[in-house]
CSV table of C-alpha atoms in Angstrom, one decimal:
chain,number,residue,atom,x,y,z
A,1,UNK,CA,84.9,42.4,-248.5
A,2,UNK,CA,81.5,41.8,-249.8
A,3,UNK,CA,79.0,45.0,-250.5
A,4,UNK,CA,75.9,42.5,-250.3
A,5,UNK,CA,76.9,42.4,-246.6
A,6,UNK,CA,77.5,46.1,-245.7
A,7,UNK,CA,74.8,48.3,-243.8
A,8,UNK,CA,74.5,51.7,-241.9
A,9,UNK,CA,75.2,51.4,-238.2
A,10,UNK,CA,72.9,54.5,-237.5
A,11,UNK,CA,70.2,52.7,-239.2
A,12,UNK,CA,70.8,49.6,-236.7
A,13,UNK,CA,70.8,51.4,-233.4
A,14,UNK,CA,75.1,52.0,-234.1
A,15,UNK,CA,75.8,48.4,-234.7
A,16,UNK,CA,79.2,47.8,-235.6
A,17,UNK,CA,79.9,44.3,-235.7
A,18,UNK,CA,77.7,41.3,-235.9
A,19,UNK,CA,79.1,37.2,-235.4
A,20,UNK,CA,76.9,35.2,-237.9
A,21,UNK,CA,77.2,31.3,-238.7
A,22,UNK,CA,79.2,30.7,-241.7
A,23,UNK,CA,76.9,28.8,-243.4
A,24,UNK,CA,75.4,31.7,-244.4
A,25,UNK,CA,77.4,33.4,-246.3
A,26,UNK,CA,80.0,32.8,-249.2
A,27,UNK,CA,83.6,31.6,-248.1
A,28,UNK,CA,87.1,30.8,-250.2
A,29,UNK,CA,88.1,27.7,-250.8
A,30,UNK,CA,91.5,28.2,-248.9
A,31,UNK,CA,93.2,24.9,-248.6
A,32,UNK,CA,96.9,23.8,-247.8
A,33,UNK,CA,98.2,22.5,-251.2
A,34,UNK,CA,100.5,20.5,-249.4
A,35,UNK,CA,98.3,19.2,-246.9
A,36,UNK,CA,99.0,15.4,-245.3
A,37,UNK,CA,95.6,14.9,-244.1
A,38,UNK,CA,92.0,14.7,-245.8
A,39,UNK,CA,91.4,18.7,-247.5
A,40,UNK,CA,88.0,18.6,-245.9
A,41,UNK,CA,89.7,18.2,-242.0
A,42,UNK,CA,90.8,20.6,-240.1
A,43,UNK,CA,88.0,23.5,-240.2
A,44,UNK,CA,85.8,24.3,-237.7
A,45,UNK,CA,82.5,25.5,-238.6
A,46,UNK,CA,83.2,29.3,-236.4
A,47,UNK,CA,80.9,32.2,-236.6
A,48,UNK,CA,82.2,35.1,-239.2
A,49,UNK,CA,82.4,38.4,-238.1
A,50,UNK,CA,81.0,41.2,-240.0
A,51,UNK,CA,81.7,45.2,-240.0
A,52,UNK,CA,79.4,47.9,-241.6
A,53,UNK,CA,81.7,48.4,-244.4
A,54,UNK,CA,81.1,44.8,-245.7
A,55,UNK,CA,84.3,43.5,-244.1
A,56,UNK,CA,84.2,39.8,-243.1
A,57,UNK,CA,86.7,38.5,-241.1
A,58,UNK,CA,86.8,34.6,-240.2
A,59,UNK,CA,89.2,33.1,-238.1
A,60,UNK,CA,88.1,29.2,-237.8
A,61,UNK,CA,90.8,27.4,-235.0
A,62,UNK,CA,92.1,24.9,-237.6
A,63,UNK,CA,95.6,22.6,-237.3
A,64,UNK,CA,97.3,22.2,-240.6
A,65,UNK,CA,99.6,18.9,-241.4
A,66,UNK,CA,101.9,19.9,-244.6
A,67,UNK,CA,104.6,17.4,-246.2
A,68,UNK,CA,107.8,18.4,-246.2
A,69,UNK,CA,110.6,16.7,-247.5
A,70,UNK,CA,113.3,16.0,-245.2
A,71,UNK,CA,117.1,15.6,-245.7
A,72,UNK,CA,118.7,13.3,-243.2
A,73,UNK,CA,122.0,13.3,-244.0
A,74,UNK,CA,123.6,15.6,-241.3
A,75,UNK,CA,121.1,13.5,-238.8
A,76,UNK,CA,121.0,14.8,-235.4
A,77,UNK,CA,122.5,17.8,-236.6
A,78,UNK,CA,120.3,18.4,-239.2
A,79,UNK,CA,118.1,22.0,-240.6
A,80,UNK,CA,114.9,21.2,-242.5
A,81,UNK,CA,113.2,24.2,-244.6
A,82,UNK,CA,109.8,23.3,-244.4
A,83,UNK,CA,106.8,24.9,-247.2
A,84,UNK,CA,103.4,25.6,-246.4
A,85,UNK,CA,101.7,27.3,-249.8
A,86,UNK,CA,98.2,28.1,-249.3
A,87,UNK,CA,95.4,29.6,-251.6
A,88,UNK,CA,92.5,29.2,-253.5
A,89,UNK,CA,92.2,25.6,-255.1
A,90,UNK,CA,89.6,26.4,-257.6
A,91,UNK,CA,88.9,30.1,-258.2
A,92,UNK,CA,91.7,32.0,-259.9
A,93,UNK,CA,93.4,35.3,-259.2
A,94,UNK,CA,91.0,37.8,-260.9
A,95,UNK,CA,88.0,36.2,-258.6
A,96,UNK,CA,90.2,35.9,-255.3
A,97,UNK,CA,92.5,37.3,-254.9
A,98,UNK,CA,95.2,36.1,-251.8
A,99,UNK,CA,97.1,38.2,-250.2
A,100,UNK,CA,99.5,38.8,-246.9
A,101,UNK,CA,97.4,40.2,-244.1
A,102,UNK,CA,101.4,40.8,-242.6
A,103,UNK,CA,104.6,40.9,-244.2
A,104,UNK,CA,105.8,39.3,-241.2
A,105,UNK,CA,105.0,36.1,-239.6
A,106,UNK,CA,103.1,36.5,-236.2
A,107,UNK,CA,105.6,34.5,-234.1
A,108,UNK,CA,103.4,36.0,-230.7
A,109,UNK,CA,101.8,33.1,-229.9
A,110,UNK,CA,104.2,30.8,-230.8
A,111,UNK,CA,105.2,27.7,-228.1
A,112,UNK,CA,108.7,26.6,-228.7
A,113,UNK,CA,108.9,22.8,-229.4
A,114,UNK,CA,111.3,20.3,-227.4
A,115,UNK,CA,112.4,19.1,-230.5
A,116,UNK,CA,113.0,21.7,-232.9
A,117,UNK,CA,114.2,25.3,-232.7
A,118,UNK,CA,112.8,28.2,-235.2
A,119,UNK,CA,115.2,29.5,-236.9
A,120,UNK,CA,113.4,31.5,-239.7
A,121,UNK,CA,109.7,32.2,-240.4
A,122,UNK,CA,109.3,33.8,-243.8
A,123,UNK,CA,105.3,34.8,-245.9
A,124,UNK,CA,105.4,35.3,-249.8
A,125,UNK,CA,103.0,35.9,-251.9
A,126,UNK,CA,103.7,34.4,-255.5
A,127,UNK,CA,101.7,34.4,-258.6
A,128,UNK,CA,101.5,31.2,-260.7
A,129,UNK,CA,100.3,30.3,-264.4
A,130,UNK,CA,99.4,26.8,-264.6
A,131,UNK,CA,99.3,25.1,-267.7
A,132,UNK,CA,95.8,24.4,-267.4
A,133,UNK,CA,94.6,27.9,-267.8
A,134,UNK,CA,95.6,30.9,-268.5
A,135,UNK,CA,94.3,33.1,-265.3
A,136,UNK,CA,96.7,33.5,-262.7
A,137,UNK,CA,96.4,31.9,-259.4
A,138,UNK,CA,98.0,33.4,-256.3
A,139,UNK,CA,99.1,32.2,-253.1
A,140,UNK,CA,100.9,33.3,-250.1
A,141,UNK,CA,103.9,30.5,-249.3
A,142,UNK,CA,105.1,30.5,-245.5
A,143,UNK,CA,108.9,29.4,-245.5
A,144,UNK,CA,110.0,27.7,-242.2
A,145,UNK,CA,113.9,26.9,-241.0
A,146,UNK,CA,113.7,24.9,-238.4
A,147,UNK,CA,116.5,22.7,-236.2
A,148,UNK,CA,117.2,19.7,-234.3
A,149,UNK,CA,117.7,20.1,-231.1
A,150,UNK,CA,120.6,17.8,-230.1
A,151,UNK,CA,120.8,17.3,-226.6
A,152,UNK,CA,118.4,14.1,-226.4
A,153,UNK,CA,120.5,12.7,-228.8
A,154,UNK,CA,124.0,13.4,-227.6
A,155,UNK,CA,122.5,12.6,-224.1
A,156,UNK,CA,121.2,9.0,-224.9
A,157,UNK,CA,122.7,8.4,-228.3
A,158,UNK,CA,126.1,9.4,-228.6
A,159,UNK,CA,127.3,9.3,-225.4
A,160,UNK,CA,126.9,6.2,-224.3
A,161,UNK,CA,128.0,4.6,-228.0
A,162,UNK,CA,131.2,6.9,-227.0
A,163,UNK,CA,131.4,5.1,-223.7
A,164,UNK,CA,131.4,1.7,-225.4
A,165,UNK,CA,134.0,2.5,-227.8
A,166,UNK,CA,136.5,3.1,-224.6
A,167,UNK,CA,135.5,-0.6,-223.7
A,168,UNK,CA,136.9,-1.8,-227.3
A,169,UNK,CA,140.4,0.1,-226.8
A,170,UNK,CA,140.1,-1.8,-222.8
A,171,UNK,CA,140.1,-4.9,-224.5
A,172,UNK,CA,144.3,-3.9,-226.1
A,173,UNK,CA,144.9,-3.0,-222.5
A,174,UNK,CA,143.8,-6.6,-220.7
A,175,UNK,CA,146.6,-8.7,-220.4
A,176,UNK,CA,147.0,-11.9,-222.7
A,177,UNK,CA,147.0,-14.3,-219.7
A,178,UNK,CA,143.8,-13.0,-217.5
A,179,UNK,CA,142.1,-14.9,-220.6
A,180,UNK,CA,138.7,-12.8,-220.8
A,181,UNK,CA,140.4,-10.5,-223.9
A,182,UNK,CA,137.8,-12.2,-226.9
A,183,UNK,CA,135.1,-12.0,-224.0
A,184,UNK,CA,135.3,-8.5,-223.5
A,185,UNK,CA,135.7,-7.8,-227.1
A,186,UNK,CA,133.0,-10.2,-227.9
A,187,UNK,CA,130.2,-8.2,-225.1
A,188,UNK,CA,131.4,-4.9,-226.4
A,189,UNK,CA,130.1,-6.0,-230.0
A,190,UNK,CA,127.1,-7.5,-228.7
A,191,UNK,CA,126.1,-4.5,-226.7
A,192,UNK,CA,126.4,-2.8,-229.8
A,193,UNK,CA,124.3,-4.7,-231.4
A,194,UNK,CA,121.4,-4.5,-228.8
A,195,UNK,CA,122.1,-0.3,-228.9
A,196,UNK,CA,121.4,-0.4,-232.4
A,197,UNK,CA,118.3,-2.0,-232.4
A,198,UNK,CA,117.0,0.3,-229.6
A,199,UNK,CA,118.1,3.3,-231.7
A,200,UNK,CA,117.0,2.6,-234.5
A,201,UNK,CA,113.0,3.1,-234.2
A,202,UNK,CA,114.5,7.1,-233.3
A,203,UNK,CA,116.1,7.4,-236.5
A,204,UNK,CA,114.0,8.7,-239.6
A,205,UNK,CA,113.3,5.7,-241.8
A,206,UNK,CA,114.4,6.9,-245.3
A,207,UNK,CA,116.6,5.2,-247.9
A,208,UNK,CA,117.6,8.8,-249.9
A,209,UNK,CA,120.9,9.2,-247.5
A,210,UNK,CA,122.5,7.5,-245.0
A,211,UNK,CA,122.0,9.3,-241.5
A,212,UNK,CA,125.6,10.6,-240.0
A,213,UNK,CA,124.6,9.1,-236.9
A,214,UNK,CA,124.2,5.3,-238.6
A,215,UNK,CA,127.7,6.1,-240.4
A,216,UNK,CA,129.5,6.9,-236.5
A,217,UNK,CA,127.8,4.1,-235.2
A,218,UNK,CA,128.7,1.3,-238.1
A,219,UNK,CA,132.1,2.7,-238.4
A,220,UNK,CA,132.2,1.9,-234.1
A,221,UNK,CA,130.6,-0.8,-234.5
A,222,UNK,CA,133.6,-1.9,-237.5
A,223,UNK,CA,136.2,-0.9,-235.1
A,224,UNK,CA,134.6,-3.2,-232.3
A,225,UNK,CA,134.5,-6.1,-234.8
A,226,UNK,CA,138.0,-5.8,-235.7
A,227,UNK,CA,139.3,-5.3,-232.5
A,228,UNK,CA,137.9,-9.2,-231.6
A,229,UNK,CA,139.5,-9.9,-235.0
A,230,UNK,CA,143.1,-8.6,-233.9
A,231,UNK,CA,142.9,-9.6,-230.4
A,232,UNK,CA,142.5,-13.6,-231.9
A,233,UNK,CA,145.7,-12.7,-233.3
A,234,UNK,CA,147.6,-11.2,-230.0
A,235,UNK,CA,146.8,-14.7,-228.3
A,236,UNK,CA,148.0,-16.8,-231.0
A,237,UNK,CA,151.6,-14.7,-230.6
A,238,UNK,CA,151.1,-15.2,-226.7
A,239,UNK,CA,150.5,-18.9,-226.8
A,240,UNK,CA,153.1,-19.9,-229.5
A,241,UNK,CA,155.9,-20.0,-227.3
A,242,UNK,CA,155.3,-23.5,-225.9
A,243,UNK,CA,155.4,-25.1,-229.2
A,244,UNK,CA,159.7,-23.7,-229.5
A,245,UNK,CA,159.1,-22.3,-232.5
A,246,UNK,CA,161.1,-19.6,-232.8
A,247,UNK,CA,160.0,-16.3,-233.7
A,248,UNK,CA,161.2,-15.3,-237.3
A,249,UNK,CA,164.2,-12.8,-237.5
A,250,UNK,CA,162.2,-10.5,-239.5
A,251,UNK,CA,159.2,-9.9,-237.2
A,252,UNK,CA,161.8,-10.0,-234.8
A,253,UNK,CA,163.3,-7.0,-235.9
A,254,UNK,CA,160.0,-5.5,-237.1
A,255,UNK,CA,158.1,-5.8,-234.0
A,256,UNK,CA,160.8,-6.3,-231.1
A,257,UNK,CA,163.3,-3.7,-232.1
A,258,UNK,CA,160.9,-1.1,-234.4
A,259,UNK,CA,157.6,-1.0,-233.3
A,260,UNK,CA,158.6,-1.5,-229.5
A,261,UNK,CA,160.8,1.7,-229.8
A,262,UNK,CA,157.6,3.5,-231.8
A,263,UNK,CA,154.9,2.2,-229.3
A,264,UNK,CA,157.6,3.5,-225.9
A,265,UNK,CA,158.0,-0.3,-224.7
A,266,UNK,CA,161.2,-1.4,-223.7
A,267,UNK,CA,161.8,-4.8,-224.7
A,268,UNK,CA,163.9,-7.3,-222.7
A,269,UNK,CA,165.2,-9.1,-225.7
A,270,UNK,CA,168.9,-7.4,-226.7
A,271,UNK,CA,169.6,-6.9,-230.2
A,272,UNK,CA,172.7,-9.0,-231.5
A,273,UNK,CA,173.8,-12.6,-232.4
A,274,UNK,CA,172.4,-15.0,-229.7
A,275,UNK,CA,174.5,-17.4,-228.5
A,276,UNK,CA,173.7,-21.6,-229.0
A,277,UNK,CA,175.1,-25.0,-227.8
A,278,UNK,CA,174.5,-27.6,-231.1
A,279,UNK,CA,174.4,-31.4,-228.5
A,280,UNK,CA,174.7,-34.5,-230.7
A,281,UNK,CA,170.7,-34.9,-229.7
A,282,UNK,CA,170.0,-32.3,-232.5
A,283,UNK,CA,168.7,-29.8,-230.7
A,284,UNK,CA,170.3,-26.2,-230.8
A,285,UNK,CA,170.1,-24.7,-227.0
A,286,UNK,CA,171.2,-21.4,-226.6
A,287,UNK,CA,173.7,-20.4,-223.0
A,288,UNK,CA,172.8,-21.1,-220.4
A,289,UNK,CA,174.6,-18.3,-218.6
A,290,UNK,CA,174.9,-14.5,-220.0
A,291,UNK,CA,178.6,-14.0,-220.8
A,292,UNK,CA,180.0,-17.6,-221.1
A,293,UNK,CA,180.1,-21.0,-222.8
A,294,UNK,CA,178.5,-24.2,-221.6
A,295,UNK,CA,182.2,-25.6,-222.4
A,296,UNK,CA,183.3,-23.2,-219.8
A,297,UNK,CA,181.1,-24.9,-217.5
A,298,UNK,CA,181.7,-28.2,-217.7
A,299,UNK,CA,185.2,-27.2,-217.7
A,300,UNK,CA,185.5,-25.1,-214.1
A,301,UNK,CA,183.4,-28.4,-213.0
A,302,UNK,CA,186.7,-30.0,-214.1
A,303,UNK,CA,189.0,-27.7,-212.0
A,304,UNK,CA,186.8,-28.6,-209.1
A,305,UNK,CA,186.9,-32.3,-208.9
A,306,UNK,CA,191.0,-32.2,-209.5
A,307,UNK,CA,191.2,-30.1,-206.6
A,308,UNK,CA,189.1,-32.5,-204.9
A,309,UNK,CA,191.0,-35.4,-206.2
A,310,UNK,CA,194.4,-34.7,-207.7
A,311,UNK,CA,194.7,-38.4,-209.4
A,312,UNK,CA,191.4,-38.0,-210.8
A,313,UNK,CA,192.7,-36.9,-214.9
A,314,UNK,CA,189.3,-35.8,-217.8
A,315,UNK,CA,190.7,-35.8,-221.1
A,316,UNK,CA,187.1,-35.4,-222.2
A,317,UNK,CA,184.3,-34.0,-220.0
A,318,UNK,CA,182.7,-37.3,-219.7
A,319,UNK,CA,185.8,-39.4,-219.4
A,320,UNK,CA,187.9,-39.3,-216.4
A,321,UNK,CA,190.5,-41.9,-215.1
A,322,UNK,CA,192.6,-42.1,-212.2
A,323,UNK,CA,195.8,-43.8,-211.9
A,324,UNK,CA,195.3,-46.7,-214.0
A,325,UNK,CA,193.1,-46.9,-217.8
A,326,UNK,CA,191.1,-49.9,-217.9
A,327,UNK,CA,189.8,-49.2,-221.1
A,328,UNK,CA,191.1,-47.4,-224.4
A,329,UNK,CA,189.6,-43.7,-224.6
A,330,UNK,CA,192.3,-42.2,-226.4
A,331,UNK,CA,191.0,-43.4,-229.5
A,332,UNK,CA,187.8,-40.8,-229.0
A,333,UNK,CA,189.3,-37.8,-230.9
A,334,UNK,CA,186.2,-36.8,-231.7
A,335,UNK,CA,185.3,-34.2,-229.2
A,336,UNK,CA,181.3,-34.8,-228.7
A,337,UNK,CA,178.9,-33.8,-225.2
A,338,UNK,CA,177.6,-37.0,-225.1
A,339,UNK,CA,174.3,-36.4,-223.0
A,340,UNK,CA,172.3,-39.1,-221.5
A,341,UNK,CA,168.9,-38.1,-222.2
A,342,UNK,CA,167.3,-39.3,-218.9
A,343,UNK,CA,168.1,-40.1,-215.3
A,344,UNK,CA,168.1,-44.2,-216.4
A,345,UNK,CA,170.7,-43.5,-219.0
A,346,UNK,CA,173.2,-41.8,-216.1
A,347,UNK,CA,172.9,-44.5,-214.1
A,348,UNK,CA,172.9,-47.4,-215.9
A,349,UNK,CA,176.1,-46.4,-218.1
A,350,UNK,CA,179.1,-49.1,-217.1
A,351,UNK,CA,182.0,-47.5,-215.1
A,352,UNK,CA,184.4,-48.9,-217.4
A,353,UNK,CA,182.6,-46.7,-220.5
A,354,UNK,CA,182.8,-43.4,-218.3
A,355,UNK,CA,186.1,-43.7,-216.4
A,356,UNK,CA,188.3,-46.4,-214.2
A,357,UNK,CA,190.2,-45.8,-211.1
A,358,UNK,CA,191.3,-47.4,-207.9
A,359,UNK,CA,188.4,-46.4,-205.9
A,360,UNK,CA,184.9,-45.6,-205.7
A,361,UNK,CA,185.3,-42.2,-204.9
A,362,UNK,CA,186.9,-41.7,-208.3
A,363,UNK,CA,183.8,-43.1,-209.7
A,364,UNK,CA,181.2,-41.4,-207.4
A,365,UNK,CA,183.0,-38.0,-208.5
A,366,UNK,CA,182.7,-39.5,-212.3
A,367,UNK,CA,179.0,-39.9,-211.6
A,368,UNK,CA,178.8,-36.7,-210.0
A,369,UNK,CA,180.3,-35.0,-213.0
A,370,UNK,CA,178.2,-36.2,-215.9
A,371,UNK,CA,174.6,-36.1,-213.8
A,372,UNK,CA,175.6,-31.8,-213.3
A,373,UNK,CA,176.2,-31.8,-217.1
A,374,UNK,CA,173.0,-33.8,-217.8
A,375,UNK,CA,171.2,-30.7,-215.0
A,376,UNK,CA,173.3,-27.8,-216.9
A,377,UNK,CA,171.8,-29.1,-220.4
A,378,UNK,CA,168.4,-29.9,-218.8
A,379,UNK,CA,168.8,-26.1,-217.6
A,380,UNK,CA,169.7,-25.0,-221.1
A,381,UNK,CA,166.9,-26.3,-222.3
A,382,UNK,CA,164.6,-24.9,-220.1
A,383,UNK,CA,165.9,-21.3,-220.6
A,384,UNK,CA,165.7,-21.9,-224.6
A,385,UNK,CA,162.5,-22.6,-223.8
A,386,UNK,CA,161.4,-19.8,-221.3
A,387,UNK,CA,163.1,-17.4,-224.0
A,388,UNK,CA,161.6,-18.9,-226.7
A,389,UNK,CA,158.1,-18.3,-225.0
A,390,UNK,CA,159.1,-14.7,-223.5
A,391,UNK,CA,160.0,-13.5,-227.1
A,392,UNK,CA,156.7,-14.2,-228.4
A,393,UNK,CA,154.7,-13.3,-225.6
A,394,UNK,CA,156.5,-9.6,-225.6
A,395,UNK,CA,155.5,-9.6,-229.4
A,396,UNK,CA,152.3,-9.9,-228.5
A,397,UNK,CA,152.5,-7.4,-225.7
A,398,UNK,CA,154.0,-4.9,-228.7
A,399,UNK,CA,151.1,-5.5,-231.2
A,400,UNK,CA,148.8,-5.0,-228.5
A,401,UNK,CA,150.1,-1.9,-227.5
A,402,UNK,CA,150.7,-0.6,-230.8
A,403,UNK,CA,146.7,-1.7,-231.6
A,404,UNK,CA,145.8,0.4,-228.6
A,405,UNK,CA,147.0,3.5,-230.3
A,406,UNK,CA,145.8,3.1,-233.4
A,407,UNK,CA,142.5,2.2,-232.5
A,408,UNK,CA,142.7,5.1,-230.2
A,409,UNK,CA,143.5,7.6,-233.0
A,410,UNK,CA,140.6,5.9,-235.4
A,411,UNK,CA,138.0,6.7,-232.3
A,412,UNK,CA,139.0,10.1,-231.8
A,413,UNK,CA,139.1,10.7,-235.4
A,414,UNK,CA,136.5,9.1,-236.0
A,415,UNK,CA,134.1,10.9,-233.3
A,416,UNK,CA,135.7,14.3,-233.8
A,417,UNK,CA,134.9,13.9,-237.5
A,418,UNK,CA,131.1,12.7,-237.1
A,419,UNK,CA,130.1,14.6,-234.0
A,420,UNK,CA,132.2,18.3,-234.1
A,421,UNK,CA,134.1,18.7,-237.7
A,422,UNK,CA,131.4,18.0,-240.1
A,423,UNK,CA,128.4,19.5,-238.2
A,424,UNK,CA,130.0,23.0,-237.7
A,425,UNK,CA,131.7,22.9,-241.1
A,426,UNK,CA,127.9,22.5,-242.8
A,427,UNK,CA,126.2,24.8,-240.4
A,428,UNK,CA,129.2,27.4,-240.9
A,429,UNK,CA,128.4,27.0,-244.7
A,430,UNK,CA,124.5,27.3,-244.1
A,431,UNK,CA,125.3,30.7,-242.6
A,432,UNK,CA,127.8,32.2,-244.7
């Protein structure tokens, strides 16, 4: 109110109010002490209006830019209180003096944002002694709670990071064999890696806290890198079997018997002492038939030429004579499966070495004999073999079930703790 500026409206034919230029008269020095732009933008040079009691109101349009500090930590699901303190900067509180035209902010002509949601819109007036003098200086402090809206995010951030993370647990579900298990991993990880790059130009650029996005999306991007890590190892398990190493007896009863029962896979391997051949070739063969001896074998094979040929005698599975001996084998007590180790070794043996006889067909059934134990030991082999490569090849069918579950409990953990637990639990402490 200035009283240089009032005037009788009878006196002016019941004038009431009058718009002047603002240049001509005396205005505060109201600025934003938080401003982010220049203190001299943002007015417009608007006509004042004047009432007969002195009264001036001026209303210039004006757009205010304030700095406020923001805390990213519960990024997207973040609340920012936001100050804008405004009053005199140079005269002091006994020559103007700021006060609330409301005690309520006018929220009437407010346009909601697609970004942020008002929460709270608060005007105080406070008082302050600065050091510099000792006048006080008032000012009027609006106080705004505002929210992130988190649909854009959740919509193009979240989600599809969420849909990539059911690619990593596909990679435990793709079988050893089809060969495309490190691919898979390997283009998850990468398409990660592209997603982060495009994401990262929406998140705030601070280095004061680490957004909880970027934590969900590292930790993700963790579990993709060590599912490629893991899945190296299933396919060494898988393709260790033709080498014949055996798998050890302790991962054996870790993994076939413990974590197969755990994980709800039924293994074909029985628990209990495996049965073995030991052949004077060194090599330890296992049956070749569930339930009976390779000595059983050869010896019903032995039942079945005598009934072909009652004068055909075996004393030792690869000695047979009939009717007369041409050559001392009694003096073999040692009992031993002497194998020929190829198809040139069966034939070229002499026939007085394997058995003697009358007649050929005496020695064509000798032959006969020792090439089905040289198949039944080529057979044994074989099935050690196939074993050998089905035992580790289920081991690595265990580990990559039991990785499937726990890498399925670390993703819903993971994205129930980032994405539900920790937002409401902050926002239900905000409130309460």
């Amino acid at each position: 109110m200035d009283d240089y500026l009032s005037w009788n409206p009878i006196e002016y034919g019941n004038l009431t109010k009058i718009r002047i230029p603002c240049e001509k008269i005396w205005l505060p020095d109201i600025v934003l002490y938080n401003n982010a732009d220049d203190y001299t933008r943002g007015y417009m040079n608007s006509r004042a209006m004047l009432e007969p009691s002195g009264n001036v109101f001026w209303p210039p349009p004006t757009k205010f830019r304030s700095t406020c500090p923001v805390d990213v930590t519960y990024f997207p699901f973040d609340d920012q209180t936001c100050i804008m303190k405004m009053g005199s900067w140079i005269y002091d509180g006994l020559q103007v003096d700021v006060m609330n035209r409301t005690s309520e902010v006018d929220l009437s002509n407010y346009v909601p944002n697609g970004e942020w949601e008002l929460l709270d819109a608060r005007i105080v007036r406070n008082v302050v002694y600065y050091s510099c003098c000792t006048e006080p200086f008032p000012d009027v402090t609006i106080t705004l709670v505002i929210r992130r809206k988190t649909l854009y995010y959740m919509y193009n951030v979240v989600m599809p990071c969420m849909m990539m993370s059911v690619l990593t647990l596909l990679v435990f579900c793709l079988p050893p064999d089809s060969g495309e298990k490190i691919a898979l991993g390997v283009t998850v990880l990468l398409a990660f890696s592209v997603f982060m790059l495009a994401i990262a130009e929406k998140m705030p650029e601070t280095s004061e806290s680490i957004p909880l996005l970027g934590i969900y999306l590292t930790v993700v991007m963790a579990i993709t890198s060590i599912s490629v890590v893991v899945t190296v190892v299933v396919l060494n398990f898988h393709y260790r079997g033709p080498s014949r190493k055996e798998v050890p007896p302790y991962l054996r009863e870790l993994i076939l018997q413990r974590f197969a029962s755990c994980s709800c896979y039924k293994s074909s391997i029985k628990k209990g002492k495996r049965t073995a051949n030991t052949y004077d070739a060194g090599i330890h063969v296992p049956s070749a038939f569930k339930g009976e001896s390779f000595r059983l074998t050869i010896d019903s094979l032995h039942e079945e030429l005598k009934e072909m040929n009652p004068d055909l005698t075996c004393n030792e599975p690869n000695v047979c004579s009939s009717g007369h001996n041409v050559g001392d084998h009694s003096s073999n007590k040692r009992r031993s499966h002497a194998v020929p180790s190829s198809k040139s070794q069966v034939n070229g043996s002499s026939p007085g070495s394997v058995c003697s006889g009358g007649s050929s067909g005496t020695k064509i059934q000798a032959e006969i004999l020792r090439t089905l134990q040289y198949l039944l030991y080529r057979q044994e082999q074989e099935d050690y073999r196939v074993r050998v490569v089905n035992e580790w090849r289920q081991m690595a069918l265990v580990i990559d079930r039991i990785l499937f579950w726990i890498f399925f409990v670390v993703t819903v953990v993971s994205s129930l703790s980032f994405l539900v637990i920790v937002p409401l639990h902050r926002r239900g402490l905000q409130f309460t």
